[in-house]
Amino acid sequence: MSFFSHQIRRSFSSSAVRRVVIKNVTIIGGGQMGAGIAQVAASTGHSVTLVDTSEDILKKSVKGIEGSLKRVVKKKFADKPEAGEEFIQKVLQNVSTSTDPAAAVPTSDLVLEAIVENLNVKQDLFGRLDKLAPKHSIFASNTSSLPITDIASSTSRQDRFGGLHFFNPVPMMKLVEVIATSATSQETFDSLLNFSKALGKTPVSCKDTPGFIVNRLLVPYMMEALRLHERGHGSKEDIDIAMKLGAGYPMGPFELSDYVGLDTMKFIIDGWSEKDPDNPIFAQSELLNKLVAEGKLGKKTGEGFYKYK
Ligand SMILES: CCCCCCC[C@H](O)CC(=O)SCCNC(=O)CCNC(=O)[C@H](O)C(C)(C)COP(=O)([O-])OP(=O)([O-])OC[C@H]1O[C@@H](n2cnc3c(N)ncnc32)[C@H](O)[C@@H]1OP(=O)([O-])[O-]
Ligand SMILES: NC(=O)c1ccc[n+]([C@@H]2O[C@H](COP(=O)([O-])OP(=O)(O)OC[C@H]3O[C@@H](n4cnc5c(N)ncnc54)[C@H](O)[C@@H]3O)[C@@H](O)[C@H]2O)c1
C-alpha cells in the first residue's frame, strides 16, 4: 500500500482529557500564516503570543497584521472610521511577541506551530515545548503536507495533539481543516473544532492522510500547471487567465504559487516525491527548483513566477 493510499483508523484515545476552552494561544512562526492566524485569533478576543526567531521578523509580522487589519476595517467599519481605529488598537493589545517560546508556552491553552515545512524542525520544536507547556495545553500544527502523527511523535501528549490547517490569506479564507490522528482524543478534537468556530471559520474534519482534503487535490493541479507550461503548451499568463476565466478560480496557478511561496511548494513536493517516487503526479519541476535556488520565492521576496514591486 503506498503512502498516498493508506487508510488511517480513527480511534479516540481512552486517556480522558477534559475539553479545553482555548483562550491563551501561542503561535510559533510569524510568517504569512502565523501572523494571519494571530490576527484572526486576536480579533476574536483571544490572547495571543506570537513567537519567531528575531525581533526584526516580529516587528514585520505586527506591521503586516496592522496593514491587514486596516483592510478589514475599511470594509467592516466603512461608515465609522473611529470605531475601526479603536478596533485595530484593541486587537493589537491582544497580541504580544516573543523570541523565546519557552517563556510563552507555560500559560498556553493552545500551542500552534506555523514554522518552516520541515519535519525535523517541527519535531524538535514540539519535543522541547512538550516539557514546558502545561498538561492541559493542546499542541497543533498548521502543516500543509506532513503527517500530524509524525510531528506529534516527538511529544508525550499525542492525545492532545492535532492539526489545524488554515488557508492563505487567513483573514479572508473561511476554511480550517481540523485533523485528528488515531491518538487524538475526542476532547482535543472538539476543542480544536470549537476554537476554529470561535475564530469565525468553518471547520471540516480530516483524516491524517497526505494533504488532508484541499492539498490532496490542489497540489496535483498546481504541479500539472507547471508541467503544462514546461512542456511549452501554454504561457504562465495564458494558463492563469484560463483558470480564472474558464474555471472561476480567483487566482491562476502561477499567481497562487507566488502567493503561497515557492519554497513552501518545493518543501511539499520534495517530501511527497521522496515518499512516492514513482508517482508522476508528484514529479519535480525544474522551473520551480531553479526559481527556489535563485531565492525567487514569490510575493514575499518580490519575485517568483512574476515580479512584484
Ligand atoms: C505544490 C502546491 C502547493 C500548494 C500549497 C498549499 C498551501 C496551503 O497549505 C493551503 C493554502 O493556503 S492554498 C491557498 C488558498 N488560497 C487561495 O486560493 C486564495 C485565492 N485568492 C483569493 O481568494 C483572492 O484573490 C484574495 C481573497 C486573496 C484577494 O481578493 P481579490 O478580490 O482577488 O483581490 P484584492 O483586490 O487583492 O482584495 C480584495 C479585498 O479583499 C480583502 N483582502 C485581501 N487580502 C487581505 C488580507 N491579507 N487581509 C485583509 N483583507 C484582505 C481586502 O478587503 C481587499 O480590498 P482592499 O481594498 O484591496 O484592501
Ligand atoms: N503559505 C501558505 O499558503 C500556507 C498555507 C497553509 C499552511 N502553510 C504552512 O504553514 C507553515 C508556515 O508557512 P508560511 O507560509 O507562513 O511560511 P513563512 O516562511 O512565511 O513563515 C515561517 C516563519 O517561521 C519562522 N520560523 C522558522 N523556524 C522557526 C523556529 N524554529 N521557531 C520560531 N520561528 C521559526 C520563520 O522565521 C518565518 O517567519 C508551513 O508549515 C506551511 O506549510 C502555508
Coordinates of C-alpha atoms and ligand atoms in Angstrom, one line a residue:
M1 CA 0.0 0.0 0.0
S2 CA 1.5 3.3 -1.0
F3 CA 1.9 6.4 1.1
F4 CA -1.0 8.0 -0.7
S5 CA -3.5 5.2 -0.5
H6 CA -3.0 4.2 3.1
Q7 CA -6.0 4.2 5.4
I8 CA -6.0 5.8 8.8
R9 CA -8.0 4.2 11.5
R10 CA -9.6 6.8 13.8
S11 CA -9.9 5.6 17.3
F12 CA -10.1 8.1 20.1
S13 CA -7.7 7.7 23.0
S14 CA -9.2 6.4 26.2
S15 CA -7.0 8.6 28.3
A16 CA -9.7 11.1 29.0
V17 CA -8.7 14.7 28.9
R18 CA -11.1 17.5 29.6
R19 CA -12.3 19.7 26.8
V20 CA -10.1 22.8 26.8
V21 CA -11.7 26.2 26.2
I22 CA -8.9 27.9 24.3
K23 CA -8.3 31.5 25.4
N24 CA -4.5 31.9 25.5
V25 CA -2.8 31.0 22.3
T26 CA 0.9 30.8 21.5
I27 CA 1.7 30.8 17.8
I28 CA 5.2 29.8 16.7
G29 CA 6.2 31.3 13.4
G30 CA 5.3 34.9 12.5
G31 CA 5.4 34.5 8.7
Q32 CA 2.4 34.9 6.4
M33 CA 0.4 32.1 8.1
G34 CA 1.4 32.6 11.7
A35 CA 0.8 36.4 11.5
G36 CA -2.6 35.8 9.8
I37 CA -3.7 33.3 12.4
A38 CA -2.5 35.6 15.2
Q39 CA -4.6 38.4 13.7
V40 CA -7.8 36.4 13.5
A41 CA -7.3 34.9 17.0
A42 CA -6.7 38.4 18.5
S43 CA -9.6 39.8 16.5
T44 CA -11.9 37.3 18.1
G45 CA -10.9 38.1 21.7
H46 CA -8.1 35.5 22.2
S47 CA -4.9 36.5 24.0
V48 CA -2.1 35.7 21.5
T49 CA 1.7 35.4 21.9
L50 CA 3.5 35.4 18.6
V51 CA 6.9 33.8 18.6
D52 CA 9.6 34.0 16.0
T53 CA 13.4 33.8 15.8
S54 CA 14.2 37.6 15.8
E55 CA 12.7 40.9 16.9
D56 CA 13.1 42.2 13.4
I57 CA 10.9 39.4 12.0
L58 CA 8.3 40.0 14.7
K59 CA 8.2 43.7 14.0
K60 CA 7.5 42.9 10.4
S61 CA 4.8 40.4 11.5
V62 CA 3.0 43.0 13.6
K63 CA 3.3 45.6 10.9
G64 CA 1.7 43.1 8.5
I65 CA -1.1 42.4 11.0
E66 CA -1.8 46.2 11.3
G67 CA -1.8 46.5 7.5
S68 CA -4.3 43.7 7.1
L69 CA -6.5 45.0 9.9
K70 CA -6.7 48.3 8.1
R71 CA -8.0 46.5 5.0
V72 CA -10.5 44.6 7.2
V73 CA -11.9 47.7 9.0
K74 CA -12.1 49.7 5.7
K75 CA -14.9 47.3 4.8
K76 CA -16.3 46.4 8.3
F77 CA -16.4 49.9 9.7
A78 CA -16.8 51.7 6.3
D79 CA -19.1 54.4 7.9
K80 CA -17.4 54.6 11.3
P81 CA -13.6 55.1 10.8
E82 CA -13.1 56.0 14.5
A83 CA -14.7 52.7 15.7
G84 CA -12.4 51.0 13.1
E85 CA -9.3 52.6 14.6
E86 CA -10.5 51.6 18.1
F87 CA -11.0 48.0 16.9
I88 CA -7.4 47.9 15.5
Q89 CA -5.9 49.1 18.8
K90 CA -8.0 46.6 20.8
V91 CA -6.9 43.8 18.6
L92 CA -3.2 44.8 18.7
Q93 CA -3.4 44.9 22.5
N94 CA -4.3 41.2 22.4
V95 CA -1.0 40.4 20.6
S96 CA 2.3 40.2 22.4
T97 CA 5.5 38.9 20.8
S98 CA 8.5 36.9 22.0
T99 CA 11.7 35.3 20.6
D100 CA 11.6 32.8 23.4
P101 CA 9.0 30.0 23.1
A102 CA 10.0 28.6 26.5
A103 CA 8.7 31.9 28.1
A104 CA 5.5 31.9 26.1
V105 CA 4.1 28.4 26.5
P106 CA 3.6 28.0 30.3
T107 CA 0.3 29.9 30.1
S108 CA -0.9 28.5 26.8
D109 CA -4.1 26.6 26.2
L110 CA -3.0 26.0 22.6
V111 CA 0.4 26.0 21.1
L112 CA 0.0 26.3 17.3
E113 CA 3.0 26.0 15.0
A114 CA 3.4 27.7 11.6
I115 CA 7.1 27.5 11.0
V116 CA 9.1 26.1 8.1
E117 CA 7.6 22.9 6.4
N118 CA 10.3 20.6 7.7
L119 CA 9.5 17.5 9.8
N120 CA 12.7 17.5 11.8
V121 CA 12.4 21.2 12.7
K122 CA 8.8 20.8 13.7
Q123 CA 9.5 17.7 15.8
D124 CA 12.4 19.4 17.5
L125 CA 10.3 22.4 18.4
F126 CA 7.4 20.4 19.8
G127 CA 9.7 18.0 21.6
R128 CA 11.2 20.9 23.5
L129 CA 7.9 22.7 24.2
D130 CA 6.3 19.4 25.5
K131 CA 8.4 19.7 28.7
L132 CA 7.4 23.3 29.3
A133 CA 3.7 23.6 28.4
P134 CA 1.0 22.9 31.0
K135 CA -0.5 19.5 31.0
H136 CA -3.9 20.6 29.6
S137 CA -2.3 22.5 26.7
I138 CA -3.2 21.3 23.2
F139 CA -0.5 21.3 20.5
A140 CA -1.4 21.7 16.9
S141 CA 0.4 22.1 13.6
N142 CA -0.5 24.2 10.6
T143 CA 1.5 21.9 8.3
S144 CA 0.4 21.8 4.6
S145 CA 1.7 18.3 3.8
L146 CA 3.4 16.5 6.7
P147 CA 1.7 13.7 8.7
I148 CA 0.4 15.1 12.0
T149 CA 1.2 11.7 13.6
D150 CA 4.9 12.1 12.7
I151 CA 5.1 15.6 14.1
A152 CA 3.3 14.5 17.3
S153 CA 5.6 11.6 17.8
S154 CA 8.3 13.9 19.4
T155 CA 5.9 14.6 22.3
S156 CA 4.3 12.7 25.2
R157 CA 0.9 14.3 24.5
Q158 CA -0.3 12.6 21.4
D159 CA -3.8 12.6 22.7
R160 CA -3.6 16.4 23.0
F161 CA -2.2 16.9 19.5
G162 CA -4.0 17.6 16.3
G163 CA -3.8 19.5 13.0
L164 CA -5.3 22.9 12.4
H165 CA -4.7 23.7 8.7
F166 CA -5.5 27.3 7.8
F167 CA -5.6 28.9 4.3
N168 CA -3.8 31.9 2.9
P169 CA -4.7 34.7 3.4
V170 CA -6.0 33.7 6.8
P171 CA -8.2 36.8 7.4
M172 CA -10.1 36.1 4.2
M173 CA -10.2 32.3 3.8
K174 CA -13.1 30.8 5.7
L175 CA -11.9 27.2 5.9
V176 CA -10.0 25.4 8.6
E177 CA -9.2 21.7 8.3
V178 CA -9.2 20.0 11.7
I179 CA -7.1 16.9 11.7
A180 CA -7.3 14.1 14.2
T181 CA -4.7 11.3 14.3
S182 CA -5.5 7.9 15.6
A183 CA -4.3 9.1 19.0
T184 CA -6.1 12.4 19.2
S185 CA -8.7 12.4 22.0
Q186 CA -12.3 13.3 21.2
E187 CA -11.9 16.2 23.7
T188 CA -8.9 17.6 21.9
F189 CA -10.7 17.3 18.6
D190 CA -13.8 19.0 19.9
S191 CA -11.6 21.8 21.5
L192 CA -9.9 22.4 18.1
L193 CA -13.2 22.4 16.3
N194 CA -14.7 24.9 18.8
F195 CA -11.7 27.1 18.5
S196 CA -12.0 27.2 14.7
K197 CA -15.6 28.2 15.1
A198 CA -14.7 30.8 17.7
L199 CA -12.4 32.3 15.0
G200 CA -15.4 32.7 12.7
K201 CA -14.1 29.9 10.4
T202 CA -15.9 26.9 9.0
P203 CA -14.1 23.7 10.1
V204 CA -14.1 20.4 8.2
S205 CA -12.9 17.2 9.8
C206 CA -10.0 15.4 8.1
K207 CA -8.1 12.2 8.5
D208 CA -4.3 12.4 8.9
T209 CA -3.8 11.5 5.2
P210 CA -1.3 13.3 2.9
G211 CA -2.6 16.8 2.0
F212 CA -5.7 16.2 4.1
I213 CA -8.6 17.3 1.7
V214 CA -7.6 20.6 0.0
N215 CA -4.0 20.0 -0.7
R216 CA -4.5 16.4 -1.9
L217 CA -6.5 18.0 -4.7
L218 CA -4.7 21.3 -5.0
V219 CA -1.1 20.1 -5.2
P220 CA -1.5 17.8 -8.3
Y221 CA -3.4 20.7 -10.0
M222 CA -0.7 23.2 -9.3
M223 CA 2.1 20.9 -10.3
E224 CA 0.4 19.9 -13.5
A225 CA 0.0 23.6 -14.4
L226 CA 3.8 24.0 -14.0
R227 CA 4.4 20.9 -16.2
L228 CA 2.0 22.1 -18.8
H229 CA 4.0 25.3 -19.1
E230 CA 7.3 23.4 -19.1
R231 CA 6.1 21.3 -22.0
G232 CA 5.6 24.6 -23.9
H233 CA 1.8 24.1 -24.0
G234 CA 0.9 27.5 -22.5
S235 CA 2.4 30.7 -21.2
K236 CA 2.0 31.3 -17.4
E237 CA -0.1 34.3 -18.3
D238 CA -2.5 32.3 -20.5
I239 CA -2.7 29.5 -18.0
D240 CA -3.6 31.9 -15.3
I241 CA -6.2 33.7 -17.4
A242 CA -7.6 30.4 -18.5
M243 CA -8.1 29.1 -15.0
K244 CA -9.6 32.3 -13.7
L245 CA -12.0 32.9 -16.6
G246 CA -12.6 29.3 -17.5
A247 CA -12.8 27.6 -14.2
G248 CA -13.7 30.5 -11.9
Y249 CA -10.6 30.4 -9.7
P250 CA -9.8 33.8 -8.0
M251 CA -6.1 33.3 -8.9
G252 CA -4.4 31.3 -11.6
P253 CA -2.0 28.6 -10.5
F254 CA 1.2 30.7 -11.1
E255 CA -0.3 33.7 -9.2
L256 CA -1.3 31.3 -6.4
S257 CA 2.1 29.7 -6.3
D258 CA 3.8 33.1 -5.9
Y259 CA 1.2 33.9 -3.2
V260 CA 1.8 30.7 -1.2
G261 CA 5.6 30.8 -1.5
L262 CA 7.7 28.7 -3.9
D263 CA 9.8 27.5 -1.0
T264 CA 6.8 26.0 0.7
M265 CA 5.7 24.5 -2.6
K266 CA 9.1 22.9 -3.0
F267 CA 9.1 21.5 0.5
I268 CA 5.7 19.9 -0.1
I269 CA 6.6 18.4 -3.5
D270 CA 10.1 17.2 -2.3
G271 CA 8.6 15.4 0.6
W272 CA 5.9 13.7 -1.4
S273 CA 8.1 12.7 -4.3
E274 CA 10.5 11.2 -1.9
K275 CA 7.7 9.1 -0.3
D276 CA 6.1 8.1 -3.6
P277 CA 8.9 8.5 -6.2
D278 CA 7.1 6.6 -9.0
N279 CA 4.0 8.7 -8.9
P280 CA 4.2 11.1 -11.9
I281 CA 1.7 13.5 -10.1
F282 CA 4.4 14.4 -7.6
A283 CA 7.3 14.6 -10.1
Q284 CA 9.8 17.5 -9.6
S285 CA 9.6 20.7 -11.6
E286 CA 12.9 22.0 -13.0
L287 CA 11.5 25.5 -13.2
L288 CA 10.3 25.5 -9.6
N289 CA 13.7 24.2 -8.4
K290 CA 15.6 26.9 -10.4
L291 CA 13.5 29.7 -9.0
V292 CA 13.9 28.5 -5.4
A293 CA 17.7 28.1 -5.9
E294 CA 17.8 31.7 -7.1
G295 CA 15.9 32.9 -4.0
K296 CA 12.9 33.8 -6.1
L297 CA 10.3 32.6 -3.6
G298 CA 7.2 34.6 -4.9
K299 CA 5.5 37.6 -3.5
K300 CA 7.3 37.5 -0.2
T301 CA 10.7 38.1 -1.8
G302 CA 9.5 40.4 -4.6
E303 CA 9.9 37.8 -7.4
G304 CA 8.7 34.3 -8.3
F305 CA 7.0 33.4 -11.5
Y306 CA 6.1 37.1 -11.7
K307 CA 7.8 40.3 -10.4
Y308 CA 6.3 42.4 -7.6
K309 CA 7.4 45.9 -6.8
Ligands
LIG1 C1 2.7 22.4 -4.8 C2 1.4 23.1 -4.5 C3 1.4 23.8 -3.3 C4 0.1 24.1 -2.7 C5 0.3 25.0 -1.5 C6 -0.8 24.8 -0.4 C7 -0.6 25.8 0.7 C8 -1.6 25.7 1.8 O1 -1.3 24.5 2.6 C9 -3.0 25.8 1.5 C10 -3.4 27.2 1.1 O2 -3.5 28.1 1.8 S1 -3.7 27.2 -0.6 C11 -4.1 28.8 -0.9 C12 -5.6 29.1 -0.7 N1 -5.9 30.5 -1.0 C13 -6.4 30.8 -2.2 O3 -6.7 30.0 -3.0 C14 -6.5 32.3 -2.4 C15 -7.1 32.6 -3.7 N2 -7.3 34.1 -3.9 C16 -8.4 34.7 -3.4 O4 -9.2 34.1 -2.7 C17 -8.4 36.2 -3.6 O5 -7.6 36.5 -4.7 C18 -8.0 37.1 -2.4 C19 -9.0 36.9 -1.2 C20 -6.6 36.7 -1.9 C21 -7.9 38.6 -2.7 O6 -9.1 39.0 -3.2 P1 -9.3 39.7 -4.7 O7 -10.7 40.1 -4.7 O8 -8.8 38.7 -5.6 O9 -8.3 40.9 -4.8 P2 -7.9 42.1 -3.9 O10 -8.4 43.4 -4.6 O11 -6.4 42.0 -3.6 O12 -8.6 42.0 -2.5 C22 -10.0 42.4 -2.3 C23 -10.2 42.7 -0.9 O13 -10.0 41.5 -0.1 C24 -9.5 41.9 1.2 N3 -8.2 41.3 1.5 C25 -7.4 40.6 0.6 N4 -6.3 40.2 1.2 C26 -6.4 40.5 2.5 C27 -5.6 40.4 3.6 N5 -4.4 39.7 3.6 N6 -6.0 40.9 4.8 C28 -7.2 41.5 4.9 N7 -8.0 41.8 3.8 C29 -7.6 41.3 2.7 C30 -9.5 43.4 1.2 O14 -10.6 43.9 1.7 C31 -9.3 43.7 -0.2 O15 -9.7 45.0 -0.5 P3 -8.5 46.2 -0.5 O16 -9.3 47.4 -0.8 O17 -7.5 45.8 -1.5 O18 -7.9 46.2 0.9
LIG2 N1 2.0 29.7 2.7 C1 0.8 29.1 2.6 O1 0.0 29.4 1.8 C2 0.5 28.1 3.7 C3 -0.9 27.8 3.9 C4 -1.2 26.8 4.8 C5 -0.2 26.2 5.6 N2 1.1 26.6 5.4 C6 2.1 26.0 6.3 O2 2.3 26.9 7.3 C7 3.7 26.9 7.7 C8 4.3 28.2 7.6 O3 4.2 28.7 6.3 P1 4.3 30.3 5.9 O4 3.9 30.4 4.5 O5 3.8 31.1 7.0 O6 5.9 30.4 6.0 P2 6.8 31.7 6.1 O7 8.1 31.4 5.5 O8 6.1 32.9 5.7 O9 7.0 31.9 7.7 C9 7.6 30.9 8.5 C10 8.1 31.7 9.8 O10 8.6 30.7 10.7 C11 9.7 31.3 11.3 N3 10.5 30.1 11.9 C12 11.1 29.1 11.3 N4 11.7 28.3 12.1 C13 11.3 28.7 13.4 C14 11.5 28.2 14.7 N5 12.2 27.1 14.9 N6 11.0 28.9 15.7 C15 10.3 30.0 15.5 N7 10.1 30.5 14.3 C16 10.5 29.9 13.2 C17 10.5 32.0 10.2 O11 11.4 32.9 10.7 C18 9.3 32.6 9.5 O12 9.0 33.9 10.0 C19 4.3 25.8 6.9 O13 4.3 24.6 7.6 C20 3.4 25.8 5.7 O14 3.4 24.5 5.0 C21 1.4 27.5 4.5

